[in-house]
PDB file of C-alpha atoms in Angstrom:
ATOM      1  CA  MET F   1     -15.805 -17.196  27.289  1.00 80.00           C
ATOM      2  CA  MET F   2     -15.429 -15.804  30.814  1.00 80.00           C
ATOM      3  CA  HIS F   3     -11.682 -15.311  30.346  1.00 81.00           C
ATOM      4  CA  PHE F   4     -12.263 -13.763  26.922  1.00 81.00           C
ATOM      5  CA  ALA F   5     -14.747 -11.298  28.401  1.00 81.00           C
ATOM      6  CA  ASP F   6     -12.238 -10.489  31.148  1.00 83.00           C
ATOM      7  CA  SER F   7      -9.726  -9.427  28.501  1.00 82.00           C
ATOM      8  CA  LEU F   8     -12.185  -6.722  27.334  1.00 85.00           C
ATOM      9  CA  THR F   9     -13.085  -5.371  30.775  1.00 84.00           C
ATOM     10  CA  PHE F  10     -11.236  -3.193  33.262  1.00 81.00           C
ATOM     11  CA  SER F  11     -11.930  -0.605  35.993  1.00 82.00           C
ATOM     12  CA  GLY F  12     -14.304  -2.953  37.813  1.00 85.00           C
ATOM     13  CA  ARG F  13     -16.355  -3.888  34.745  1.00 89.00           C
ATOM     14  CA  LYS F  14     -17.273  -7.544  34.233  1.00 88.00           C
ATOM     15  CA  VAL F  15     -19.961  -7.616  31.527  1.00 89.00           C
ATOM     16  CA  VAL F  16     -19.804  -7.389  27.737  1.00 90.00           C
ATOM     17  CA  ALA F  17     -22.595  -7.270  25.156  1.00 88.00           C
ATOM     18  CA  ALA F  18     -22.881  -9.535  22.114  1.00 90.00           C
ATOM     19  CA  TRP F  19     -23.436  -8.147  18.615  1.00 90.00           C
ATOM     20  CA  ALA F  20     -23.732  -9.880  15.246  1.00 93.00           C
ATOM     21  CA  ALA F  21     -24.470  -9.391  11.560  1.00 93.00           C
ATOM     22  CA  LEU F  22     -25.987 -12.589  10.129  1.00 91.00           C
ATOM     23  CA  PRO F  23     -25.438 -12.190   7.279  1.00 91.00           C
ATOM     24  CA  PHE F  24     -22.845  -9.452   7.035  1.00 93.00           C
ATOM     25  CA  PRO F  25     -24.439  -7.029   4.537  1.00 91.00           C
ATOM     26  CA  ALA F  26     -22.184  -7.654   1.542  1.00 90.00           C
ATOM     27  CA  LEU F  27     -23.127  -7.329  -2.124  1.00 88.00           C
ATOM     28  CA  PRO F  28     -21.643  -9.759  -4.661  1.00 87.00           C
ATOM     29  CA  GLY F  29     -18.294  -8.450  -5.862  1.00 84.00           C
ATOM     30  CA  SER F  30     -18.051  -5.637  -3.310  1.00 85.00           C
ATOM     31  CA  SER F  31     -14.947  -5.119  -1.206  1.00 88.00           C
ATOM     32  CA  LEU F  32     -14.808  -4.610   2.548  1.00 91.00           C
ATOM     33  CA  PRO F  33     -14.071  -0.863   2.149  1.00 91.00           C
ATOM     34  CA  ASP F  34     -17.153  -0.592  -0.093  1.00 89.00           C
ATOM     35  CA  ILE F  35     -19.351  -2.279   2.513  1.00 90.00           C
ATOM     36  CA  LEU F  36     -18.128  -0.309   5.528  1.00 91.00           C
ATOM     37  CA  SER F  37     -18.154   2.992   3.640  1.00 89.00           C
ATOM     38  CA  ALA F  38     -21.888   2.525   3.174  1.00 87.00           C
ATOM     39  CA  HIS F  39     -22.311   2.294   6.981  1.00 88.00           C
ATOM     40  CA  GLN F  40     -20.566   5.416   8.221  1.00 83.00           C
ATOM     41  CA  GLN F  41     -23.600   6.575  10.239  1.00 81.00           C
ATOM     42  CA  ASP F  42     -24.267   3.294  12.020  1.00 83.00           C
ATOM     43  CA  VAL F  43     -22.386   0.015  12.336  1.00 87.00           C
ATOM     44  CA  PRO F  44     -23.818  -2.869  10.245  1.00 87.00           C
ATOM     45  CA  TRP F  45     -24.326  -5.281  13.130  1.00 88.00           C
ATOM     46  CA  LYS F  46     -27.147  -5.629  15.655  1.00 87.00           C
ATOM     47  CA  LEU F  47     -27.335  -6.130  19.381  1.00 86.00           C
ATOM     48  CA  LEU F  48     -28.055  -9.658  20.625  1.00 86.00           C
ATOM     49  CA  SER F  49     -28.092  -8.827  24.333  1.00 73.00           C
ATOM     50  CA  SER F  50     -31.447  -7.887  25.827  1.00 69.00           C
ATOM     51  CA  TRP F  51     -31.446  -4.180  26.489  1.00 66.00           C
ATOM     52  CA  ARG F  52     -33.553  -1.485  24.873  1.00 63.00           C
ATOM     53  CA  GLU F  53     -30.777   0.574  23.322  1.00 61.00           C
ATOM     54  CA  GLN F  54     -29.917  -0.662  19.845  1.00 58.00           C
ATOM     55  CA  LYS F  55     -27.317   1.941  18.910  1.00 67.00           C
ATOM     56  CA  VAL F  56     -23.995   2.499  20.641  1.00 70.00           C
ATOM     57  CA  SER F  57     -22.003   5.623  19.861  1.00 72.00           C
ATOM     58  CA  CYS F  58     -18.984   4.809  22.027  1.00 83.00           C
ATOM     59  CA  CYS F  59     -17.400   1.857  23.785  1.00 87.00           C
ATOM     60  CA  PHE F  60     -14.519   1.020  26.083  1.00 91.00           C
ATOM     61  CA  ALA F  61     -13.259  -2.117  24.333  1.00 90.00           C
ATOM     62  CA  GLN F  62     -14.380  -4.619  21.732  1.00 92.00           C
ATOM     63  CA  SER F  63     -13.303  -7.732  19.865  1.00 92.00           C
ATOM     64  CA  VAL F  64     -14.670  -8.417  16.386  1.00 93.00           C
ATOM     65  CA  VAL F  65     -14.418 -11.454  14.101  1.00 94.00           C
ATOM     66  CA  LEU F  66     -15.373 -11.248  10.418  1.00 94.00           C
ATOM     67  CA  ARG F  67     -15.766 -14.412   8.343  1.00 94.00           C
ATOM     68  CA  GLY F  68     -16.378 -14.952   4.663  1.00 91.00           C
ATOM     69  CA  ILE F  69     -15.035 -11.725   3.181  1.00 85.00           C
ATOM     70  CA  CYS F  70     -12.202 -12.758   0.891  1.00 67.00           C
ATOM     71  CA  LYS F  71      -8.738 -11.615   1.940  1.00 53.00           C
ATOM     72  CA  GLU F  72      -7.993 -10.641  -1.641  1.00 47.00           C
ATOM     73  CA  ARG F  73      -8.976  -7.081  -2.319  1.00 49.00           C
ATOM     74  CA  PRO F  74     -11.479  -6.918  -5.209  1.00 46.00           C
ATOM     75  CA  ALA F  75     -12.037  -3.720  -7.125  1.00 48.00           C
ATOM     76  CA  SER F  76     -14.700  -1.310  -5.889  1.00 48.00           C
ATOM     77  CA  CYS F  77     -18.144  -1.458  -7.438  1.00 50.00           C
ATOM     78  CA  PRO F  78     -18.541   0.789 -10.508  1.00 52.00           C
ATOM     79  CA  GLY F  79     -19.727   4.242  -9.529  1.00 53.00           C
ATOM     80  CA  GLN F  80     -18.838   3.708  -5.868  1.00 54.00           C
ATOM     81  CA  PRO F  81     -16.997   6.783  -4.544  1.00 54.00           C
ATOM     82  CA  ARG F  82     -13.691   6.005  -2.903  1.00 71.00           C
ATOM     83  CA  SER F  83     -13.342   6.609   0.815  1.00 79.00           C
ATOM     84  CA  PRO F  84     -10.342   6.771   3.180  1.00 85.00           C
ATOM     85  CA  LEU F  85     -10.977   3.083   3.928  1.00 88.00           C
ATOM     86  CA  HIS F  86      -9.931   2.203   0.360  1.00 87.00           C
ATOM     87  CA  SER F  87      -6.376   3.348   1.066  1.00 86.00           C
ATOM     88  CA  TRP F  88      -5.687   0.442   3.439  1.00 87.00           C
ATOM     89  CA  GLU F  89      -4.253  -2.809   2.101  1.00 82.00           C
ATOM     90  CA  SER F  90      -5.593  -5.615   4.320  1.00 87.00           C
ATOM     91  CA  PRO F  91      -9.082  -6.344   5.713  1.00 89.00           C
ATOM     92  CA  GLU F  92      -7.657  -6.176   9.235  1.00 89.00           C
ATOM     93  CA  GLN F  93      -6.363  -2.656   8.568  1.00 90.00           C
ATOM     94  CA  VAL F  94      -9.698  -1.632   7.054  1.00 92.00           C
ATOM     95  CA  LEU F  95     -11.591  -2.871  10.121  1.00 91.00           C
ATOM     96  CA  GLN F  96      -9.212  -1.161  12.529  1.00 91.00           C
ATOM     97  CA  GLN F  97      -9.546   2.154  10.689  1.00 92.00           C
ATOM     98  CA  TYR F  98     -13.326   1.799  10.667  1.00 92.00           C
ATOM     99  CA  PHE F  99     -13.348   1.160  14.431  1.00 91.00           C
ATOM    100  CA  HIS F 100     -11.032   4.117  14.980  1.00 90.00           C
ATOM    101  CA  THR F 101     -13.570   6.313  13.193  1.00 89.00           C
ATOM    102  CA  GLN F 102     -16.701   4.870  14.798  1.00 90.00           C
ATOM    103  CA  PHE F 103     -15.306   4.399  18.327  1.00 90.00           C
ATOM    104  CA  PRO F 104     -12.362   6.798  18.796  1.00 88.00           C
ATOM    105  CA  GLY F 105     -10.221   5.981  21.792  1.00 87.00           C
ATOM    106  CA  ALA F 106     -11.634   2.464  22.271  1.00 88.00           C
ATOM    107  CA  PHE F 107      -9.459  -0.632  22.513  1.00 89.00           C
ATOM    108  CA  SER F 108     -10.386  -2.746  19.474  1.00 89.00           C
ATOM    109  CA  THR F 109      -9.141  -6.068  18.172  1.00 89.00           C
ATOM    110  CA  SER F 110     -10.229  -7.641  14.897  1.00 89.00           C
ATOM    111  CA  HIS F 111      -9.746 -10.960  13.133  1.00 91.00           C
ATOM    112  CA  VAL F 112     -10.635 -11.762   9.528  1.00 91.00           C
ATOM    113  CA  LEU F 113     -11.203 -15.375   8.477  1.00 92.00           C
ATOM    114  CA  GLN F 114     -11.634 -16.284   4.832  1.00 90.00           C
ATOM    115  CA  GLN F 115     -13.914 -19.264   5.461  1.00 92.00           C
ATOM    116  CA  PRO F 116     -17.610 -18.258   5.695  1.00 93.00           C
ATOM    117  CA  CYS F 117     -20.147 -19.655   8.142  1.00 94.00           C
ATOM    118  CA  ASP F 118     -21.601 -22.958   6.932  1.00 94.00           C
ATOM    119  CA  THR F 119     -25.419 -22.684   6.848  1.00 93.00           C
ATOM    120  CA  ARG F 120     -26.368 -26.018   5.290  1.00 91.00           C
ATOM    121  CA  PRO F 121     -28.833 -28.215   7.260  1.00 88.00           C
ATOM    122  CA  PRO F 122     -29.193 -28.756  10.176  1.00 91.00           C
ATOM    123  CA  PHE F 123     -28.558 -24.973  10.367  1.00 90.00           C
ATOM    124  CA  PRO F 124     -32.031 -23.309  10.596  1.00 89.00           C
ATOM    125  CA  GLN F 125     -33.205 -22.273   7.137  1.00 84.00           C
ATOM    126  CA  PHE F 126     -34.810 -18.909   7.884  1.00 86.00           C
ATOM    127  CA  PHE F 127     -33.082 -16.819   5.239  1.00 86.00           C
ATOM    128  CA  SER F 128     -34.475 -14.160   2.955  1.00 85.00           C
ATOM    129  CA  PRO F 129     -34.839 -14.961  -0.762  1.00 85.00           C
ATOM    130  CA  LEU F 130     -32.671 -11.874  -1.306  1.00 87.00           C
ATOM    131  CA  LEU F 131     -29.585 -13.938  -0.476  1.00 89.00           C
ATOM    132  CA  THR F 132     -27.406 -15.845  -2.903  1.00 89.00           C
ATOM    133  CA  ARG F 133     -26.286 -19.375  -2.125  1.00 89.00           C
ATOM    134  CA  ARG F 134     -23.137 -17.812  -0.639  1.00 91.00           C
ATOM    135  CA  GLY F 135     -25.097 -15.412   1.561  1.00 91.00           C
ATOM    136  CA  PHE F 136     -24.545 -12.187  -0.379  1.00 91.00           C
ATOM    137  CA  LEU F 137     -27.339  -9.621  -0.759  1.00 89.00           C
ATOM    138  CA  LEU F 138     -29.254  -9.107  -4.006  1.00 87.00           C
ATOM    139  CA  ASP F 139     -31.525  -6.345  -5.284  1.00 79.00           C
ATOM    140  CA  LYS F 140     -34.266  -8.835  -6.116  1.00 74.00           C
ATOM    141  CA  ALA F 141     -35.103 -12.406  -5.153  1.00 68.00           C
ATOM    142  CA  GLN F 142     -33.694 -15.309  -7.117  1.00 63.00           C
ATOM    143  CA  GLY F 143     -35.634 -18.260  -8.421  1.00 60.00           C
ATOM    144  CA  PHE F 144     -34.437 -20.716  -5.769  1.00 56.00           C
ATOM    145  CA  SER F 145     -35.666 -21.175  -2.204  1.00 56.00           C
ATOM    146  CA  SER F 146     -33.994 -19.488   0.749  1.00 54.00           C
ATOM    147  CA  ALA F 147     -33.222 -23.030   1.911  1.00 59.00           C
ATOM    148  CA  GLY F 148     -30.549 -23.008  -0.814  1.00 81.00           C
ATOM    149  CA  VAL F 149     -28.265 -20.714   1.215  1.00 89.00           C
ATOM    150  CA  GLU F 150     -25.197 -22.846   1.869  1.00 92.00           C
ATOM    151  CA  SER F 151     -22.885 -20.339   3.542  1.00 94.00           C
ATOM    152  CA  MET F 152     -22.681 -16.651   4.376  1.00 93.00           C
ATOM    153  CA  PRO F 153     -20.326 -13.960   5.597  1.00 94.00           C
ATOM    154  CA  VAL F 154     -20.801 -13.243   9.289  1.00 95.00           C
ATOM    155  CA  LEU F 155     -19.537 -10.670  11.752  1.00 95.00           C
ATOM    156  CA  ALA F 156     -19.654 -11.236  15.518  1.00 94.00           C
ATOM    157  CA  ALA F 157     -18.513  -8.884  18.265  1.00 92.00           C
ATOM    158  CA  LEU F 158     -18.218  -8.629  22.021  1.00 91.00           C
ATOM    159  CA  GLN F 159     -18.276  -5.059  23.305  1.00 90.00           C
ATOM    160  CA  SER F 160     -17.910  -3.292  26.635  1.00 90.00           C
ATOM    161  CA  SER F 161     -19.847  -0.031  26.356  1.00 88.00           C
ATOM    162  CA  PRO F 162     -21.547   2.620  28.549  1.00 88.00           C
ATOM    163  CA  GLY F 163     -24.942   1.339  27.396  1.00 84.00           C
ATOM    164  CA  LEU F 164     -24.533  -1.696  29.643  1.00 88.00           C
ATOM    165  CA  ARG F 165     -25.209   0.597  32.587  1.00 89.00           C
ATOM    166  CA  SER F 166     -28.882   0.818  31.637  1.00 86.00           C
ATOM    167  CA  LEU F 167     -29.142  -2.973  31.299  1.00 86.00           C
ATOM    168  CA  LEU F 168     -27.571  -3.641  34.694  1.00 90.00           C
ATOM    169  CA  SER F 169     -29.462  -0.806  36.390  1.00 90.00           C
ATOM    170  CA  GLY F 170     -32.719  -2.085  34.933  1.00 88.00           C
ATOM    171  CA  LEU F 171     -32.001  -5.586  36.211  1.00 88.00           C
ATOM    172  CA  CYS F 172     -31.262  -4.216  39.681  1.00 90.00           C
ATOM    173  CA  ARG F 173     -34.449  -2.123  39.612  1.00 90.00           C
ATOM    174  CA  ASP F 174     -36.587  -5.106  38.565  1.00 88.00           C
ATOM    175  CA  LEU F 175     -35.171  -7.280  41.341  1.00 85.00           C
ATOM    176  CA  ARG F 176     -35.789  -4.589  43.961  1.00 86.00           C
ATOM    177  CA  ALA F 177     -39.410  -4.349  42.825  1.00 85.00           C
ATOM    178  CA  ARG F 178     -40.068  -8.038  43.529  1.00 78.00           C
ATOM    179  CA  ASN F 179     -41.609  -8.975  46.859  1.00 75.00           C
ATOM    180  CA  LEU F 180     -39.511 -12.035  47.578  1.00 71.00           C
ATOM    181  CA  ARG F 181     -41.342 -12.718  50.841  1.00 72.00           C
ATOM    182  CA  ARG F 182     -44.182 -14.039  48.684  1.00 73.00           C
ATOM    183  CA  TRP F 183     -41.833 -16.681  47.285  1.00 71.00           C
ATOM    184  CA  SER F 184     -40.857 -18.701  50.321  1.00 71.00           C
ATOM    185  CA  SER F 185     -39.191 -21.360  48.180  1.00 73.00           C
ATOM    186  CA  PHE F 186     -36.637 -18.756  47.060  1.00 70.00           C
ATOM    187  CA  PHE F 187     -35.115 -18.564  50.533  1.00 70.00           C
ATOM    188  CA  THR F 188     -35.795 -22.159  51.582  1.00 73.00           C
ATOM    189  CA  ALA F 189     -33.496 -23.121  48.686  1.00 68.00           C
ATOM    190  CA  GLY F 190     -30.609 -21.671  50.680  1.00 71.00           C
ATOM    191  CA  VAL F 191     -30.534 -17.975  49.755  1.00 71.00           C
ATOM    192  CA  GLU F 192     -30.332 -15.631  52.733  1.00 77.00           C
ATOM    193  CA  GLN F 193     -32.071 -12.237  52.694  1.00 78.00           C
ATOM    194  CA  ASP F 194     -28.833 -10.468  53.649  1.00 82.00           C
ATOM    195  CA  ASP F 195     -26.944 -12.243  50.843  1.00 83.00           C
ATOM    196  CA  PHE F 196     -29.623 -11.199  48.368  1.00 83.00           C
ATOM    197  CA  GLN F 197     -29.423  -7.557  49.429  1.00 87.00           C
ATOM    198  CA  GLU F 198     -25.637  -7.676  49.214  1.00 90.00           C
ATOM    199  CA  ALA F 199     -25.880  -9.063  45.672  1.00 89.00           C
ATOM    200  CA  LEU F 200     -28.196  -6.200  44.712  1.00 91.00           C
ATOM    201  CA  GLU F 201     -25.691  -3.665  46.012  1.00 93.00           C
ATOM    202  CA  GLU F 202     -22.895  -5.358  44.052  1.00 93.00           C
ATOM    203  CA  LEU F 203     -25.050  -5.242  40.919  1.00 93.00           C
ATOM    204  CA  LYS F 204     -25.722  -1.534  41.468  1.00 93.00           C
ATOM    205  CA  THR F 205     -22.002  -0.885  41.941  1.00 93.00           C
ATOM    206  CA  LEU F 206     -21.218  -2.853  38.776  1.00 93.00           C
ATOM    207  CA  ALA F 207     -23.689  -0.726  36.801  1.00 92.00           C
ATOM    208  CA  GLN F 208     -21.981   2.435  38.032  1.00 92.00           C
ATOM    209  CA  CYS F 209     -18.661   1.176  36.633  1.00 91.00           C
ATOM    210  CA  TYR F 210     -20.086   1.805  33.144  1.00 90.00           C
ATOM    211  CA  GLU F 211     -20.685   5.510  33.737  1.00 85.00           C
ATOM    212  CA  THR F 212     -18.714   7.842  31.493  1.00 76.00           C
ATOM    213  CA  GLY F 213     -19.370  11.146  33.253  1.00 59.00           C
ATOM    214  CA  PHE F 214     -20.397  12.808  29.996  1.00 46.00           C
ATOM    215  CA  GLY F 215     -24.108  11.982  29.988  1.00 42.00           C
ATOM    216  CA  ALA F 216     -23.709   9.445  27.196  1.00 41.00           C
ATOM    217  CA  ASP F 217     -24.954   6.594  29.333  1.00 44.00           C
ATOM    218  CA  GLY F 218     -28.415   7.976  30.017  1.00 43.00           C
ATOM    219  CA  SER F 219     -30.124   9.475  33.034  1.00 43.00           C
ATOM    220  CA  GLU F 220     -29.466   8.728  36.665  1.00 42.00           C
ATOM    221  CA  ASP F 221     -30.365   5.254  37.827  1.00 44.00           C
ATOM    222  CA  GLU F 222     -33.925   5.211  39.069  1.00 43.00           C
ATOM    223  CA  ALA F 223     -32.917   2.558  41.569  1.00 40.00           C
ATOM    224  CA  ASP F 224     -30.904   5.199  43.442  1.00 45.00           C
ATOM    225  CA  SER F 225     -34.141   6.723  44.673  1.00 42.00           C
ATOM    226  CA  ASP F 226     -35.436   3.454  46.146  1.00 44.00           C
TER     227      ASP F 226
END
């Protein structure tokens, strides 16, 4: 995973954020262009990493894997208006065009696997009754339990984005606010005060590597005023 993250980082950056859609919001019989066309304003996957921002409007690089959306290209749902995404032949091309629209200028890689994610026990059975046994979304609940979900389409992504600056800056700020002299065991374990301060400075420098210079990454780091 460390080497994979390295392939998505450059210019001093070392951290990527994890995103996922579990399940990927697909209706029975809909094609990938249909699904993504319905999410032009916001991407259909959610942040797993612990920072407050839940929407990213730009990124530096990302790698995305989509499972469980058939490689064959089914017809669009009746009444669904066609979009530019429908002009592409393969799911990989559709994803790349979608990323080009959502994150212009970003380095993006995508992989599409036909096999869905297996969700039979011992996988946790926490699914909504609005899912079919194959993990597709329905308008109303079916007569069987959510425990009957056997598989589902899933999207997972790793992304290097300007929003990581706020996460790293917040971590640095929280560590500076701690009075470590009250925790003698912290330093008796072998950590030196100078090493700790050096690590804080490295963390601050790492956060600054995610600046864009266009104000998209939030306000100035409050830790700078410490």
